[in-house]
XYZ file of C-alpha atoms in Angstrom:
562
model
C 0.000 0.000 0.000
C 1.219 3.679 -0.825
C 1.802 6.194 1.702
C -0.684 8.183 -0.119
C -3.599 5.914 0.109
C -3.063 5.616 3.846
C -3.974 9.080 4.752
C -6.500 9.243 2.106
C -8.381 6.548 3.706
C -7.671 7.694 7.127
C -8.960 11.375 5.998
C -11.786 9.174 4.287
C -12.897 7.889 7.748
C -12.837 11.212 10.072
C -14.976 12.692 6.897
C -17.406 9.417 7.104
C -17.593 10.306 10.904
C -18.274 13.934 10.603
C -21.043 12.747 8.632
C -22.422 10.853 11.180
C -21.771 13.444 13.993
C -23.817 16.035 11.579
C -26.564 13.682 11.263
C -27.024 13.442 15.113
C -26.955 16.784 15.280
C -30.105 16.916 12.592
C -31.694 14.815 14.365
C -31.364 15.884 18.136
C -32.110 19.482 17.250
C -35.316 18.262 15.451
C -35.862 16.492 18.464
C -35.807 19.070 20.835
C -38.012 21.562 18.365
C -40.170 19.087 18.034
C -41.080 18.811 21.647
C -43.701 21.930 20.992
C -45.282 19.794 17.598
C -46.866 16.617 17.010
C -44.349 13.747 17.863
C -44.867 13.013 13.872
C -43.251 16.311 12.924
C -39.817 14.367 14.404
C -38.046 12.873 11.603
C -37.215 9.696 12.960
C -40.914 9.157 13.879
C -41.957 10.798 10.263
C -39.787 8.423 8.281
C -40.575 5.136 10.474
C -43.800 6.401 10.040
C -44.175 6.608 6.131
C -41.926 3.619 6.223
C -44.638 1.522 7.971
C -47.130 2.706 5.826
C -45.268 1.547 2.463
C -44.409 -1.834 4.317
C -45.785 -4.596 1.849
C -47.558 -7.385 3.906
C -45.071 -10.060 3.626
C -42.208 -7.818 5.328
C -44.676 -7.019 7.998
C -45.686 -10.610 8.601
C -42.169 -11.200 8.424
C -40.739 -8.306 11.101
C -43.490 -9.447 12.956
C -42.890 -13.199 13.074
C -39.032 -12.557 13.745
C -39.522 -9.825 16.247
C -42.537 -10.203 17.850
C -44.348 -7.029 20.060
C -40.523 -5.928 19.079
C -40.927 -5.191 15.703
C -40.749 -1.057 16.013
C -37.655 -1.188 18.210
C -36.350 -3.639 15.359
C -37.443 -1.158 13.035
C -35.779 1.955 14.915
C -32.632 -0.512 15.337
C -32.315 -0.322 11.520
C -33.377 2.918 10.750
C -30.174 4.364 12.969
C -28.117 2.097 11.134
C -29.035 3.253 7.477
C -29.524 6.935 8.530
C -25.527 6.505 9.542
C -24.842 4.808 7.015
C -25.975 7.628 4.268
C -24.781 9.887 6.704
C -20.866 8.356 6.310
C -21.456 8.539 2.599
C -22.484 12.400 2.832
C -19.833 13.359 5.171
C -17.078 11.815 2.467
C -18.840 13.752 -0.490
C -18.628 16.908 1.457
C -15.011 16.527 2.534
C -14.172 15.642 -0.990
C -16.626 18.519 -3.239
C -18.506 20.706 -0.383
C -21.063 21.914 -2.982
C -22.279 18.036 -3.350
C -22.646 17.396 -0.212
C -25.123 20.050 0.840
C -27.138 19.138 -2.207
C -26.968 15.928 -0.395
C -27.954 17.111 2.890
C -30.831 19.441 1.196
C -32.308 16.179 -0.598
C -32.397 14.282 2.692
C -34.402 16.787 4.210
C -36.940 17.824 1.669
C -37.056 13.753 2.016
C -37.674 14.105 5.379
C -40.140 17.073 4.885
C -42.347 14.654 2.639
C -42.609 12.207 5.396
C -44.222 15.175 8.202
C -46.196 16.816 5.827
C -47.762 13.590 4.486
C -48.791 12.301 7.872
C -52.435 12.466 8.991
C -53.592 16.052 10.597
C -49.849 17.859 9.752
C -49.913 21.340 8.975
C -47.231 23.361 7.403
C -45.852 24.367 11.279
C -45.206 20.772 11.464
C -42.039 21.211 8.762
C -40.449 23.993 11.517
C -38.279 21.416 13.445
C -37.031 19.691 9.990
C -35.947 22.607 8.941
C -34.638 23.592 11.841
C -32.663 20.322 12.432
C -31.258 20.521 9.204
C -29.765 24.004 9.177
C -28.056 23.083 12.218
C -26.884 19.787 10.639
C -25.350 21.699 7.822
C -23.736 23.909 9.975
C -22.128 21.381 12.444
C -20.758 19.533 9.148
C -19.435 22.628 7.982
C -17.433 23.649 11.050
C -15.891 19.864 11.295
C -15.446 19.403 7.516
C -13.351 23.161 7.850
C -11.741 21.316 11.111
C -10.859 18.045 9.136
C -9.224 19.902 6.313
C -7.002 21.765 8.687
C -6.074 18.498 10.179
C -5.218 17.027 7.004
C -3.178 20.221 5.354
C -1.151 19.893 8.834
C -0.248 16.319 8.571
C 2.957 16.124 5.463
C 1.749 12.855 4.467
C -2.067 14.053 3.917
C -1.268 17.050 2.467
C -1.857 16.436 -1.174
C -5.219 14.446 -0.064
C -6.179 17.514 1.555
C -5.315 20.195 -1.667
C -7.152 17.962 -3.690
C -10.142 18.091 -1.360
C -9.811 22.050 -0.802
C -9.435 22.547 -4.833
C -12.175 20.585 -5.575
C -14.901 22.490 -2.563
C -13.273 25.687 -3.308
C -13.092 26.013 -7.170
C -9.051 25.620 -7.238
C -8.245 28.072 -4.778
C -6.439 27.710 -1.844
C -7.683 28.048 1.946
C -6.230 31.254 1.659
C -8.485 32.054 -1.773
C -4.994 32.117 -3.815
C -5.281 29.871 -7.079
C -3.084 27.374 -6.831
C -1.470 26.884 -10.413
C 1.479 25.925 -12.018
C 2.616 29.072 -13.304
C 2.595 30.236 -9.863
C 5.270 27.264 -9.148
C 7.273 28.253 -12.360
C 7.316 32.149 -11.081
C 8.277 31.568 -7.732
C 10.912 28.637 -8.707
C 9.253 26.366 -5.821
C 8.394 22.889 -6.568
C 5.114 21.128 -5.326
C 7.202 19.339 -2.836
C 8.775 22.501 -1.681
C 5.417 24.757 -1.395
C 3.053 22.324 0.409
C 6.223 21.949 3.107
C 6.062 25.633 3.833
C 2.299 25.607 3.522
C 2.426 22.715 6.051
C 5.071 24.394 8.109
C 2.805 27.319 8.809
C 0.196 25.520 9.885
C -0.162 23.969 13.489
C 1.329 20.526 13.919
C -0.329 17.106 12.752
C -1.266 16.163 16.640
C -2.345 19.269 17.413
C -5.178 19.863 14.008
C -6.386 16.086 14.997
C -6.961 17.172 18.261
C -8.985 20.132 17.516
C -11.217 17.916 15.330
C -11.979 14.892 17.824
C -12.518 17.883 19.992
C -15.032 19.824 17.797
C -16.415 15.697 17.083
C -16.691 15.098 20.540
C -18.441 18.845 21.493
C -20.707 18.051 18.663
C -22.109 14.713 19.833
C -22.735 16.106 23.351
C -24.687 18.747 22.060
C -26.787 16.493 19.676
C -27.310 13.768 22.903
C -28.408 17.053 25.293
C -31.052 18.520 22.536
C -32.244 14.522 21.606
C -32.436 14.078 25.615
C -33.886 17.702 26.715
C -36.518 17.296 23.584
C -37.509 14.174 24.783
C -37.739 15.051 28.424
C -39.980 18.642 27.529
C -41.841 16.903 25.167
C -42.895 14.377 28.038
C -43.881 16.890 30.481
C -45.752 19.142 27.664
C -47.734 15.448 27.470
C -48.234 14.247 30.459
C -50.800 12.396 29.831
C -49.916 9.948 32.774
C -50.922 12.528 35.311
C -54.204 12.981 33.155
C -55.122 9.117 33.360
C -54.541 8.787 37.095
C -56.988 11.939 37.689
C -59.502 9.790 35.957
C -62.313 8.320 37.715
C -64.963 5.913 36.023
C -68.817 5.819 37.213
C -70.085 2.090 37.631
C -71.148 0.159 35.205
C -74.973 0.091 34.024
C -74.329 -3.354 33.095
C -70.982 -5.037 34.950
C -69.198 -7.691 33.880
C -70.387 -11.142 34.874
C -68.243 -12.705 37.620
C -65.800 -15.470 36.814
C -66.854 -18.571 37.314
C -64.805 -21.199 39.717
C -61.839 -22.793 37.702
C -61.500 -21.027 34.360
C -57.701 -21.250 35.073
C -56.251 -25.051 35.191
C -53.937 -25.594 37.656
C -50.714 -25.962 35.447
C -47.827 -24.213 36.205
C -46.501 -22.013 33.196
C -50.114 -21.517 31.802
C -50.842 -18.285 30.696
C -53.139 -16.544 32.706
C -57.188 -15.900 31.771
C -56.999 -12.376 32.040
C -53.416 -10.654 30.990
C -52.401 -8.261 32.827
C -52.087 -5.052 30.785
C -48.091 -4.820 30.876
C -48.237 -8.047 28.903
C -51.143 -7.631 26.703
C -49.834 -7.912 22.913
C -49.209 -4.662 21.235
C -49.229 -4.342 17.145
C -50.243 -1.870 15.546
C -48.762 0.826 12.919
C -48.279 3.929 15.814
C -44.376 4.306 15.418
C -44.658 7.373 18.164
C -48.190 6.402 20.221
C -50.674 9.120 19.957
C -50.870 11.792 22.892
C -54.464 12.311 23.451
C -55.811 13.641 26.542
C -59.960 13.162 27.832
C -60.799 16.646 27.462
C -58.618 16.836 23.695
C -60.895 13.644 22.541
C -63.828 13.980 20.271
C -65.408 11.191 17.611
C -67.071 12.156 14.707
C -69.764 10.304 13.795
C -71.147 10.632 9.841
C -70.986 9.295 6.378
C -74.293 6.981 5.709
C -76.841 8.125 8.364
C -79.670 10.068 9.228
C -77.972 11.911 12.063
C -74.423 13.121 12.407
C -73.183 14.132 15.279
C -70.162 13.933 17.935
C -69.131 12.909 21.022
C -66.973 13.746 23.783
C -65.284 11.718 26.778
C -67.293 13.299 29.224
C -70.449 12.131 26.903
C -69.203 8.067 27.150
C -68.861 8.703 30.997
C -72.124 10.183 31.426
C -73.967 7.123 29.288
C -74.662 3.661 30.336
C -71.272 1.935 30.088
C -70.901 -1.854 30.271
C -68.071 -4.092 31.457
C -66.655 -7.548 29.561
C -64.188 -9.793 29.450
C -62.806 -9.734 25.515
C -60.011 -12.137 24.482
C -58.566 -10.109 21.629
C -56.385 -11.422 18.525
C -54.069 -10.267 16.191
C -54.276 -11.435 12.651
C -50.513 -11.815 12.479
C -50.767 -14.043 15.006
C -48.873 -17.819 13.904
C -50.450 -21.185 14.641
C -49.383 -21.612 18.384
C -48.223 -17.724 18.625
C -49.058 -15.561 21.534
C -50.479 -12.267 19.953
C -53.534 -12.863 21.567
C -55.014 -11.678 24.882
C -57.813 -11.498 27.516
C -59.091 -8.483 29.370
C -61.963 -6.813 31.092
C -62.910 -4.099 29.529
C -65.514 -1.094 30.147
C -67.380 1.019 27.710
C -70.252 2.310 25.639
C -71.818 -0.306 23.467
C -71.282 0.597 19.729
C -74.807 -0.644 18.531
C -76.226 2.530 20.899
C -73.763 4.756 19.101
C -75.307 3.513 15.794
C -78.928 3.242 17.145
C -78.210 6.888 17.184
C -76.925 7.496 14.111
C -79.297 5.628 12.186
C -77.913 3.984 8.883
C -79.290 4.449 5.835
C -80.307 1.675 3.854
C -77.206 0.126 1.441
C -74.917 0.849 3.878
C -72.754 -2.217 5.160
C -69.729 -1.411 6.424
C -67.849 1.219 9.558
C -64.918 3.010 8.767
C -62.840 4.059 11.737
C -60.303 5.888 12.025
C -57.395 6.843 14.854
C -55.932 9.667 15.571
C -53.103 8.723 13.421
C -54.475 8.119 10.531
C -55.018 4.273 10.785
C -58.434 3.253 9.466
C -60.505 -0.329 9.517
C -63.027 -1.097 8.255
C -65.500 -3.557 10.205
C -69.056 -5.085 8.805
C -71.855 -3.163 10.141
C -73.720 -5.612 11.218
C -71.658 -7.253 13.701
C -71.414 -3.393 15.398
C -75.298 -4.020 15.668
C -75.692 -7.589 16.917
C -75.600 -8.889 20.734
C -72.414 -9.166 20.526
C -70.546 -6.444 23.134
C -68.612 -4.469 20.396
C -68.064 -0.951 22.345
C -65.592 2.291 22.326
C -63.565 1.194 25.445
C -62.514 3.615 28.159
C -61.111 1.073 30.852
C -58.815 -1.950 30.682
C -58.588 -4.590 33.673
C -60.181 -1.675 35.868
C -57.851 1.233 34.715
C -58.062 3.689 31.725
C -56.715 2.618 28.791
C -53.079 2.650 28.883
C -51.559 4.962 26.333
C -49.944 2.363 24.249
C -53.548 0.584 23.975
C -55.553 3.438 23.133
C -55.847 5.943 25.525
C -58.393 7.359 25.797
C -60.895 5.860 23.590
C -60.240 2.246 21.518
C -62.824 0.073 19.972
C -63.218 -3.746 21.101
C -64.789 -5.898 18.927
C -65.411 -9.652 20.155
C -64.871 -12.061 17.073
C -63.155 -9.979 14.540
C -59.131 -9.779 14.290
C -58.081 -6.543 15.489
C -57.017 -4.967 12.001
C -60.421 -4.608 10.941
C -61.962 -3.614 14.107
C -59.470 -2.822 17.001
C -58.536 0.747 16.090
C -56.560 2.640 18.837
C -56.957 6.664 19.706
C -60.108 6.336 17.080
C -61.830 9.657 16.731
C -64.229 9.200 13.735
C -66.175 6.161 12.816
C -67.602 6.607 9.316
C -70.818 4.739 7.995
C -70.399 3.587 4.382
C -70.206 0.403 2.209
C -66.953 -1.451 1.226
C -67.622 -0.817 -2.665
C -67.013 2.753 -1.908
C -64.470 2.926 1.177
C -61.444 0.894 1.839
C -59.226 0.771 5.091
C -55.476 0.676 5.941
C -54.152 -3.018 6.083
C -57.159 -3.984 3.363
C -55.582 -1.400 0.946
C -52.617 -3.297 1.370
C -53.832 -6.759 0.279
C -55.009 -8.390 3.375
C -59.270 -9.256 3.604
C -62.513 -6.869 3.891
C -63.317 -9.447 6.809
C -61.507 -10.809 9.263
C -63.494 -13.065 11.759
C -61.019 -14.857 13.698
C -60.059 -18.703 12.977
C -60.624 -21.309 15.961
C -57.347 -21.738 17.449
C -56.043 -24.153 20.070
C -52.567 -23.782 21.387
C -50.297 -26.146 23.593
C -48.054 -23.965 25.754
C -47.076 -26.514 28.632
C -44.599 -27.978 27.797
C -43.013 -25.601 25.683
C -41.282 -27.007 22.535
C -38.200 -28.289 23.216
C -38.286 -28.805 27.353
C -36.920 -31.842 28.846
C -39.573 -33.456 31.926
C -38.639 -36.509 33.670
C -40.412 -39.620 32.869
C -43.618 -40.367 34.131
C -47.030 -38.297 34.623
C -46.742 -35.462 32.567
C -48.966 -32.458 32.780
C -49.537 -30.558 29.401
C -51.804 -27.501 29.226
C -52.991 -24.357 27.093
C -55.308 -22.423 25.780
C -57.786 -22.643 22.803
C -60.238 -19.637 21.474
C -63.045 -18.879 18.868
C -64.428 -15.857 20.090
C -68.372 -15.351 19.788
C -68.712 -18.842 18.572
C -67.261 -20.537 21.493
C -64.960 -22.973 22.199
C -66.974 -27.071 22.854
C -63.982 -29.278 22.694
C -59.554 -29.639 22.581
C -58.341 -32.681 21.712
C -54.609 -33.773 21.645
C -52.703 -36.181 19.837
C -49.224 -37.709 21.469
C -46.762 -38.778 18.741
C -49.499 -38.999 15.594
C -52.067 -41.461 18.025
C -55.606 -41.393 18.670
C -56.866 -38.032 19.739
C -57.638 -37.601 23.418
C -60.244 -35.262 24.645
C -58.439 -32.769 27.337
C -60.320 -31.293 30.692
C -61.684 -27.963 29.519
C -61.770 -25.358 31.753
C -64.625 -23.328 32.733
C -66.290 -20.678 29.982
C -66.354 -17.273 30.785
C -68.291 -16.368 28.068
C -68.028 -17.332 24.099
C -66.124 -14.318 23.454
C -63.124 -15.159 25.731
C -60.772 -17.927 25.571
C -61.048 -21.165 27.089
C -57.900 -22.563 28.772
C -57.783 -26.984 29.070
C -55.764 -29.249 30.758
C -54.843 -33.248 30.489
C -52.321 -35.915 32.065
C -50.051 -37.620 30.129
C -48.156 -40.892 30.783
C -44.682 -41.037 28.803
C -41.898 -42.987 29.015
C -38.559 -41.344 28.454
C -37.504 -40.383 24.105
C -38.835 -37.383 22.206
C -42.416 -37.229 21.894
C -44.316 -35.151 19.870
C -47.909 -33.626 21.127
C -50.808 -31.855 18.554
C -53.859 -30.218 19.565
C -57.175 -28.966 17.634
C -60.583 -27.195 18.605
C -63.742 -27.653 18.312
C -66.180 -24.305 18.473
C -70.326 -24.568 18.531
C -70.872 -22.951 15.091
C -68.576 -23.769 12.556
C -66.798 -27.269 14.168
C -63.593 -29.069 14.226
C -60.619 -26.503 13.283
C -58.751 -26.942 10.078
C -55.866 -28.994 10.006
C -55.398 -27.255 6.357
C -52.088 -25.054 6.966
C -52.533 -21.579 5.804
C -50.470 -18.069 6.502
C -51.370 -15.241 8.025
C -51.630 -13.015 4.814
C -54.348 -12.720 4.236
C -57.026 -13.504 6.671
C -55.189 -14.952 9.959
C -52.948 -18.273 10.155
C -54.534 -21.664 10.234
C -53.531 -25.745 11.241
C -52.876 -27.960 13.857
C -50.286 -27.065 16.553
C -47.096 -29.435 17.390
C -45.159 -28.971 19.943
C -42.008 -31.630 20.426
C -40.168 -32.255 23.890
C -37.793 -34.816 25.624
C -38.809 -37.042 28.439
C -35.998 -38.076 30.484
């Protein structure tokens, strides 16, 4: 290797990280602006955002398959790794032709500024911390760029790297603004080797330029991390909408929910619980920054297809008859034997009274609603009018909503997956028909309807586990909500099926949980299970995806006696 290509490459790296150190600089300054906007007029949250959005389903069923209730941190994970990545590239233009890399920089952010201004309810303020961000990028990359050049100029062995880079930004002239030609060399009677030595000579030492521009690097950072940390911090206490949940109180329920009946939870350890607790109730949904609505901010617009429009507020839900139910909830991305599924008791205002109110006209078949983020789904109309408890919940497990699950208002719909009736922070619930209105996920290839599939699941033992020989417990949990489940069976290592102990029902639109002894002698054994519900029968064995209306087959689950 030349001793020319050395420095080059070493001058190529402190430009790559300059880059990088600019970009957090974009970003944290955004961050801290943003705290008085929308959390969506943040770039990282405006680009996950639009990112989502264009997401085709198989990468979605993928990311979440792979990562689970993960699958934004995955997402953030990769976003900070491509953002640095184009930011190295940008830094090395700019060292290299200045001009470039600000048209660089510029395109990033009028990206960038597409993503905010594209989001649901922006407004043309929402663009101030973008810009904002990236004027101070482009400064912070100027001042280390200037820095890096000085450090390279003052280093013999970088110098020509470094005239090359200054010719190139500045036109052919100098730092000084002298051209630099070869007539000048001829006049004078210096050589190149000769003039860069004195140019070098007047400039500080090698040592001393590097230091100044880890120094500048390092000042940089810190003032990125304090703006990304103080933004985050004032934008928590300008929302603090935890203070605003614990002020709320809810009246009793007109109509509570039913007491559990004795033994709806087997008595096998590792079994999930029958109602989750809301710290470990599944999360999916497309919210890359969750929603920050407060009681009094909350109002749903009801209109499209009916005789009367009209809205309500959070004070009108308390003030009506509320009712309280235990809903077992799935997600449609769920897996045969996954765990996005849950069970909780929740309290609110009945969405057939909403639409007893409203009054469809005739033709219409279908409910639009949408969050406060934009997300829409679209549910069938009648199942929003049936028996069935489908209401705009308020409460979860006897607390309001927790932000991440909807807070304030969320709709619960027993027997639909959630991504045609489960929408978070909704504030407008249009009535319309699905020849003229689509929704979010069904725009995006997946089904109009989504009733959920039977499902049973085997989760003791886990696949894998070693038990000692003998009598072995097994246990889990099977659901068809608002059909009901009537029957689990299991199969050890392909036999006859076995009927399994079934719990006690809470209602059809919760799970059921079941329970059977085994008696194995040690070697790998292999155990399937399959449900039976009280309206459409045995569960499929036939194995199907998720894409595009929910996973389907019999669970196996393999484990080692010893």
């Amino acid at each position: 290797m030349s001793s020319s290509t050395k420095p080059r490459r070493g001058l190529s790296a402190l430009a790559a990280l300059a880059g990088i150190i600019a970009a957090g600089v974009v970003l944290g300054i955004a961050e801290l602006a943003g705290a008085f906007f929308r959390a969506s007029a943040t770039p990282v949250i405006a680009l996950g955002s639009t990112f989502i959005d264009f997401t085709p389903p198989w990468m979605k069923d993928f990311a979440i398959e792979t990562f689970g209730t993960n699958d934004k941190l995955a997402l953030l994970v990769g976003m900070g790794i491509t953002i640095a990545l184009l930011a190295a590239v940008l830094g090395i233009v700019a060292f290299r032709r200045w001009v470039l890399g600000v048209a660089g920089v510029l395109l990033m952010g009028a990206i960038i500024l597409a993503s905010v201004l594209t989001r649901a309810g922006s407004s043309l303020p929402d663009a101030l911390p973008t810009i904002v961000g990236t004027a101070a990028g482009l400064l912070a990359l100027r001042v280390l760029i200037a820095r890096l050049r000085r450090t390279a100029v003052g280093d013999p062995a970088g110098a020509s790297t470094a005239t090359t880079a200054m010719t190139a930004a500045t036109g052919g002239r100098g730092a000084t603004g002298v051209t630099v030609t070869e007539k000048d060399d001829a006049a004078t009677g210096q050589d190149g080797n000769e003039r860069e030595g004195a140019t070098a000579a007047s400039l500080p030492s090698a040592g001393t330029s590097r230091r100044g521009f880890f120094a500048a690097v390092g000042v940089t950072a810190v003032v990125a991390a304090v703006a990304a940390g103080g933004g985050r911090l004032l934008a928590g206490a300008r929302n603090n909408i935890a203070a605003v949940r614990d002020s709320l109180a809810f009246p009793a329920p007109a109509s509570p929910a039913p007491a559990l009946p004795a033994g709806v939870h087997p008595p096998v350890p590792g079994l999930t619980p029958f109602v989750t607790p809301n710290d470990d109730f599944y999360r999916i949904d497309t919210a890359l920054s969750v929603p920050q609505l407060t009681a009094d901010d909350w109002v749903l617009r009801v209109h499209g297809m009916v005789e009367e429009e009209f809205e309500l507020s959070f004070r009108d839900l308390l003030d009506a008859d509320l009712i309280e139910r235990h809903v077992t909830l799935t997600c449609v991305s769920n897996p045969v034997g996954g765990y996005l599924a849950g069970n909780a008791k929740w309290l609110g205002y009945p969405l057939r009274e909403v639409l007893a109110r409203a009054r469809p006209l005739d033709g219409a078949d279908m409910v639009l609603s949408t969050s406060s983020d934009g997300f829409s789904a679209s549910t069938p109309l009648p199942v929003l009018q049936d028996e069935r408890d489908a209401m705009l919940a308020v409460a979860m497990n006897g607390e309001p909503l927790p932000v991440e699950h909807g807070f304030p208002v969320r709709m619960v719909v027993p027997g639909l997956y959630g991504y045609v009736s489960a929408t978070k922070w909704v504030v407008d619930l249009e009535v319309t028909r699905f020849a003229d209105r689509t929704a979010y996920w069904t725009d995006r290839g997946w089904a109009e309807k989504g009733p959920i599939k039977t499902m049973a699941r085997v989760e003791v033992p886990q696949s894998f586990a070693s038990l000692e020989a003998g009598t072995v417990m097994i246990g889990g949990t099977a659901w068809s909500q608002h059909r009901g489940i009537t029957k689990v069976e299991v199969s050890v290592d392909n036999g006859d099926w076995e009927e399994v102990t079934l719990a006690a029902e809470a209602s059809v639109d919760t799970w059921r949980q079941w329970s059977h002894e085994l008696s194995l002698e040690s070697g790998l054994h292999t155990v399937r299970s399959r449900a039976t519900d009280a309206v459409d029968g045995l569960q499929t064995e036939e194995r199907a995806d998720t894409v595009p209306d929910g996973a389907s087959g019999w669970q196996s689950v393999q484990f080692t006696v010893k």
